[in-house]
Short mmCIF file of C-alpha atoms and ligand atoms in Angstrom, two decimals:
data_model
loop_
_atom_site.label_atom_id
_atom_site.label_comp_id
_atom_site.label_asym_id
_atom_site.label_seq_id
_atom_site.Cartn_x
_atom_site.Cartn_y
_atom_site.Cartn_z
CA MET A 1 130.96 80.38 29.45
CA LYS A 2 127.33 80.00 30.51
CA THR A 3 126.24 76.52 31.62
CA LEU A 4 122.77 75.02 31.33
CA LEU A 5 121.74 72.05 33.43
CA VAL A 6 118.77 70.16 32.04
CA ILE A 7 117.53 68.39 35.14
CA GLY A 8 115.05 65.51 35.03
CA ILE A 9 112.92 65.88 38.15
CA GLY A 10 110.77 62.76 37.92
CA ALA A 11 107.11 62.47 37.13
CA GLY A 12 105.32 64.24 39.95
CA ASN A 13 106.87 63.09 43.21
CA PRO A 14 109.79 65.07 44.68
CA ASP A 15 111.10 61.76 46.03
CA HIS A 16 111.90 60.84 42.43
CA LEU A 17 114.82 63.29 42.48
CA THR A 18 118.16 61.53 42.12
CA LEU A 19 121.29 62.46 44.07
CA GLN A 20 122.72 63.77 40.80
CA ALA A 21 119.66 66.01 40.38
CA LEU A 22 120.08 67.32 43.94
CA GLN A 23 123.71 68.19 43.23
CA ALA A 24 122.71 69.92 39.99
CA LEU A 25 119.97 71.92 41.74
CA ASN A 26 122.61 73.22 44.11
CA ARG A 27 124.89 74.39 41.29
CA ALA A 28 122.30 76.69 39.70
CA ASP A 29 122.37 80.49 39.98
CA VAL A 30 119.08 80.82 38.15
CA PHE A 31 116.17 78.52 37.31
CA LEU A 32 114.35 79.10 34.03
CA LEU A 33 110.61 78.43 34.30
CA PHE A 34 108.02 78.37 31.52
CA ASP A 35 104.44 79.15 32.44
CA LYS A 36 102.00 76.96 30.51
CA GLY A 37 98.89 78.84 31.64
CA PRO A 38 96.56 78.49 34.63
CA ALA A 39 95.48 74.93 33.81
CA LYS A 40 99.06 73.71 34.25
CA HIS A 41 100.11 75.84 37.22
CA GLY A 42 100.35 72.63 39.24
CA LEU A 43 103.28 71.47 37.15
CA ASN A 44 105.27 74.62 37.81
CA ASP A 45 104.25 74.56 41.45
CA LEU A 46 106.09 71.26 41.73
CA ARG A 47 109.15 72.79 40.04
CA ARG A 48 109.09 75.77 42.43
CA ASP A 49 108.66 73.44 45.37
CA VAL A 50 111.62 71.34 44.25
CA CYS A 51 113.88 74.41 43.99
CA THR A 52 112.73 75.88 47.30
CA ARG A 53 113.08 72.62 49.20
CA PHE A 54 116.24 71.21 47.68
CA ALA A 55 118.36 74.07 46.26
CA THR A 56 119.47 75.14 49.70
CA GLN A 57 123.20 75.56 49.44
CA ARG A 58 123.56 78.87 47.62
CA PRO A 59 121.49 81.87 46.53
CA TRP A 60 119.54 81.56 43.30
CA ARG A 61 116.67 83.26 41.46
CA PHE A 62 113.75 82.32 39.24
CA VAL A 63 113.29 83.79 35.81
CA GLU A 64 109.91 83.09 34.27
CA ALA A 65 108.63 83.37 30.73
CA ASP A 66 105.28 82.54 29.18
CA ASN A 67 105.36 79.32 27.25
CA PRO A 68 104.20 79.88 23.66
CA GLU A 69 100.76 78.47 22.78
CA ARG A 70 100.74 75.45 20.51
CA PRO A 71 99.20 76.40 17.16
CA PRO A 72 96.21 74.31 15.98
CA ASP A 73 97.35 71.04 14.35
CA GLY A 74 95.69 71.94 11.03
CA ASP A 75 96.92 69.53 8.37
CA SER A 76 100.10 68.58 10.13
CA TYR A 77 100.70 67.53 13.73
CA ARG A 78 104.47 67.62 13.18
CA GLY A 79 104.19 71.07 11.58
CA ALA A 80 102.32 72.40 14.62
CA VAL A 81 104.90 70.94 17.00
CA ARG A 82 107.75 72.30 14.89
CA GLN A 83 106.16 75.78 15.02
CA LEU A 84 105.72 75.48 18.78
CA ASN A 85 109.36 74.46 19.18
CA ASP A 86 110.52 77.37 17.01
CA ASP A 87 108.55 79.72 19.28
CA LYS A 88 109.96 78.06 22.39
CA GLN A 89 113.45 78.33 20.92
CA GLN A 90 113.07 82.09 20.69
CA VAL A 91 111.84 82.35 24.28
CA ILE A 92 114.62 80.17 25.69
CA GLU A 93 117.28 81.90 23.60
CA GLN A 94 116.17 85.29 24.95
CA LEU A 95 116.26 84.02 28.52
CA ILE A 96 119.76 82.63 28.10
CA ALA A 97 120.96 85.79 26.35
CA HIS A 98 119.50 88.30 28.80
CA HIS A 99 118.99 86.54 32.14
CA VAL A 100 122.00 84.26 32.48
CA ALA A 101 125.31 86.08 33.02
CA GLU A 102 128.68 84.87 31.73
CA GLY A 103 130.01 82.20 34.10
CA GLU A 104 126.57 81.53 35.59
CA CYS A 105 124.79 78.22 35.70
CA ALA A 106 121.09 77.98 34.77
CA GLY A 107 118.81 75.06 35.62
CA ILE A 108 115.89 73.93 33.48
CA LEU A 109 113.68 71.47 35.33
CA VAL A 110 112.21 68.89 32.99
CA TRP A 111 109.29 66.69 33.91
CA GLY A 112 110.30 63.01 34.03
CA ASP A 113 113.41 62.50 31.92
CA PRO A 114 114.61 65.00 29.30
CA ALA A 115 115.03 62.24 26.68
CA LEU A 116 111.40 61.11 26.60
CA TYR A 117 108.78 63.18 24.75
CA ASP A 118 110.37 66.45 25.70
CA SER A 119 111.74 69.04 23.29
CA THR A 120 114.23 70.82 25.55
CA LEU A 121 117.33 69.04 24.20
CA ARG A 122 116.28 69.52 20.57
CA ILE A 123 115.64 73.20 21.26
CA LEU A 124 119.01 73.74 22.96
CA GLN A 125 120.76 72.05 20.03
CA ALA A 126 118.89 74.37 17.63
CA ILE A 127 119.84 77.44 19.67
CA LEU A 128 123.51 76.44 19.61
CA ALA A 129 123.31 75.73 15.87
CA ALA A 130 121.89 79.22 15.28
CA GLY A 131 125.07 80.58 16.86
CA ARG A 132 123.64 83.73 18.45
CA VAL A 133 124.35 82.67 22.06
CA ALA A 134 127.05 80.39 23.41
CA PHE A 135 126.73 77.97 26.31
CA GLU A 136 127.51 74.43 27.32
CA TYR A 137 124.88 72.08 28.66
CA GLN A 138 124.61 68.90 30.68
CA VAL A 139 121.73 66.48 31.06
CA ILE A 140 120.74 64.94 34.37
CA PRO A 141 118.46 61.94 33.83
CA GLY A 142 115.17 61.63 35.72
CA ILE A 143 112.63 58.95 36.59
CA THR A 144 110.24 58.76 33.64
CA SER A 145 106.48 58.53 33.94
CA VAL A 146 106.83 55.05 32.44
CA GLN A 147 108.99 53.94 35.37
CA ALA A 148 106.63 55.64 37.81
CA LEU A 149 103.66 53.83 36.24
CA THR A 150 105.19 50.35 36.36
CA ALA A 151 106.46 50.94 39.91
CA SER A 152 103.04 52.06 41.16
CA HIS A 153 101.41 49.03 39.54
CA ARG A 154 104.28 46.79 40.70
CA VAL A 155 104.63 45.19 37.25
CA PRO A 156 107.61 44.63 34.97
CA LEU A 157 107.69 46.78 31.87
CA ASN A 158 108.45 43.89 29.52
CA GLU A 159 107.68 40.21 29.16
CA ILE A 160 110.76 37.93 29.34
CA GLY A 161 112.72 38.67 26.17
CA GLY A 162 109.82 40.74 24.80
CA SER A 163 109.89 44.15 23.11
CA VAL A 164 108.61 47.40 24.55
CA HIS A 165 106.98 49.91 22.27
CA ILE A 166 106.23 53.46 23.43
CA SER A 167 103.96 55.69 21.41
CA PRO A 168 101.70 58.71 21.69
CA GLY A 169 98.01 57.83 21.73
CA ARG A 170 97.52 58.98 18.17
CA GLN A 171 100.04 56.40 16.95
CA LEU A 172 98.79 53.44 18.93
CA PRO A 173 98.95 50.43 16.56
CA ALA A 174 95.78 48.46 15.86
CA HIS A 175 97.19 45.32 17.51
CA VAL A 176 99.62 44.44 20.26
CA GLU A 177 101.53 41.25 19.44
CA PRO A 178 101.66 38.52 22.11
CA GLY A 179 104.86 38.98 24.13
CA ASP A 180 105.10 42.70 23.31
CA SER A 181 104.38 45.49 25.75
CA GLN A 182 102.83 48.72 24.53
CA VAL A 183 103.16 51.94 26.54
CA VAL A 184 100.95 54.88 25.61
CA MET A 185 101.57 58.50 26.59
CA LEU A 186 100.20 61.84 25.42
CA ASP A 187 96.77 60.37 24.80
CA ALA A 188 93.99 62.94 24.96
CA HIS A 189 91.49 60.66 23.24
CA GLN A 190 91.65 57.38 25.16
CA ALA A 191 93.04 55.46 22.21
CA PHE A 192 92.84 52.22 24.22
CA ASN A 193 89.17 52.08 23.27
CA ARG A 194 90.26 51.11 19.75
CA LEU A 195 91.90 47.95 21.10
CA ARG A 196 88.91 46.53 22.91
CA GLY A 197 88.00 42.93 22.06
CA GLN A 198 91.60 41.68 21.75
CA GLY A 199 91.99 40.12 25.18
CA LEU A 200 94.49 42.76 26.35
CA PHE A 201 95.27 43.71 29.94
CA ILE A 202 95.74 47.39 30.84
CA TRP A 203 97.65 49.11 33.63
CA TRP A 204 96.46 52.74 33.62
CA GLY A 205 97.65 55.58 35.84
CA ALA A 206 97.01 59.30 36.15
CA TYR A 207 99.08 61.85 38.14
CA VAL A 208 101.27 58.89 39.02
CA GLY A 209 103.60 59.52 41.95
CA SER A 210 101.65 62.53 43.16
CA PRO A 211 99.17 62.58 46.07
CA GLU A 212 96.36 62.62 43.46
CA GLU A 213 97.56 59.38 41.86
CA LEU A 214 94.84 57.25 40.26
CA LEU A 215 95.48 53.64 39.24
CA ILE A 216 93.25 51.12 37.47
CA ALA A 217 94.37 47.70 36.22
CA GLY A 218 92.45 44.83 34.69
CA PRO A 219 91.29 43.22 31.45
CA LEU A 220 90.82 46.12 29.04
CA ASP A 221 87.32 45.05 28.02
CA GLU A 222 86.23 45.06 31.66
CA VAL A 223 87.85 48.29 32.91
CA ALA A 224 87.86 50.57 29.84
CA ASP A 225 84.53 52.22 30.71
CA GLU A 226 85.67 52.82 34.29
CA ILE A 227 88.93 54.42 33.08
CA VAL A 228 87.00 56.72 30.73
CA ARG A 229 84.71 57.79 33.58
CA VAL A 230 87.41 58.21 36.25
CA ARG A 231 89.65 60.06 33.78
CA GLU A 232 86.91 62.50 32.79
CA GLU A 233 85.94 63.22 36.42
CA ALA A 234 89.59 63.82 37.38
CA ARG A 235 90.25 66.03 34.37
CA ALA A 236 87.23 68.16 35.27
CA ARG A 237 88.35 68.36 38.91
CA HIS A 238 92.00 69.29 38.23
CA GLY A 239 91.59 71.19 34.98
CA TRP A 240 94.32 69.05 33.38
CA MET A 241 95.10 65.39 32.93
CA MET A 242 98.38 63.45 32.86
CA ASP A 243 97.88 59.77 32.26
CA SER A 244 99.66 56.91 30.62
CA TYR A 245 99.20 53.16 30.38
CA LEU A 246 100.74 49.82 29.58
CA LEU A 247 98.95 47.25 27.43
CA ARG A 248 99.80 43.60 26.77
CA HIS A 249 98.39 40.10 26.56
CA VAL A 250 98.64 38.13 29.82
C1 LIG B 1 105.31 65.71 27.31
S1 LIG B 1 105.30 64.08 27.95
C2 LIG B 1 106.61 64.19 29.11
C3 LIG B 1 107.17 62.86 29.49
C4 LIG B 1 108.28 62.96 30.51
N1 LIG B 1 109.46 63.61 29.96
C5 LIG B 1 108.67 61.63 31.10
O1 LIG B 1 109.87 61.31 31.16
O2 LIG B 1 107.78 60.91 31.56
C6 LIG B 1 103.86 64.16 28.96
C7 LIG B 1 103.17 62.81 29.06
O3 LIG B 1 103.85 62.00 30.00
C8 LIG B 1 102.93 61.22 30.71
N2 LIG B 1 103.06 61.54 32.13
C9 LIG B 1 103.91 62.44 32.67
N3 LIG B 1 103.80 62.47 33.99
C10 LIG B 1 102.88 61.55 34.32
C11 LIG B 1 102.33 61.11 35.55
N4 LIG B 1 102.74 61.62 36.71
N5 LIG B 1 101.38 60.15 35.51
C12 LIG B 1 100.98 59.61 34.35
N6 LIG B 1 101.46 59.98 33.16
C13 LIG B 1 102.39 60.95 33.13
C14 LIG B 1 101.55 61.52 30.17
O4 LIG B 1 101.25 60.57 29.16
C15 LIG B 1 101.76 62.89 29.57
O5 LIG B 1 100.83 63.14 28.54
#
């Protein structure tokens, strides 16, 4: 039987790797990498670095495939993501079928934790359901970008007894209730601007955990313009942006 290890590697700092992740890295015969284009080479550089530095106990190889492009959202965001995942499913299925031998163990390094805004587990389940290739898989949890953000800002994620809501920027609600904590990820359009004037506090971070980490915290109405400016400058400098934030009343 082939084995796949879906390994959460943390959100940009190799020190996020858990002992379980280190053990998993050292079980792999092959690491499957997906190239997301030049703008995101930095993300795969970290994956390569992790393998080279920490998978030291046995020989292994990389197998790389181009990550399919996401189709334009058109009328349906979910439709576009479903199409992307179908395309990714084909790519991953081919890699497993042709580049992982019977009895071998393949590692897929997932940014943060595989359970949070990542399609790898859904795709593996779909591949198994299609029944064309057989394998077993295990999931090794990782430090999420949410944990990295709260740690860098040294704040708790929730108020005492309060709820935590996590959403992509496009689904940010119009209000955050007192006592609730709202985390926003995948926000290309600075949705926090829509919540100005409500007395909220924001803890914002980009490239959190990496040497390029940027952090801004303060009353949203006072720091929103600065975040927009710093974010735009950094995005232009790096060619890509990875930011998230926590909002609540204080
Ligand atoms: C596709 S999701 C992947 C989330 C990941 N699986 C996790 O556990 O954090 C990508 C989003 O995570 C957030 N993110 C990931 N790494 C980050 C980092 N180092 N700093 C800030 N936000 C990050 C950003 O909101 C980004 O748009």
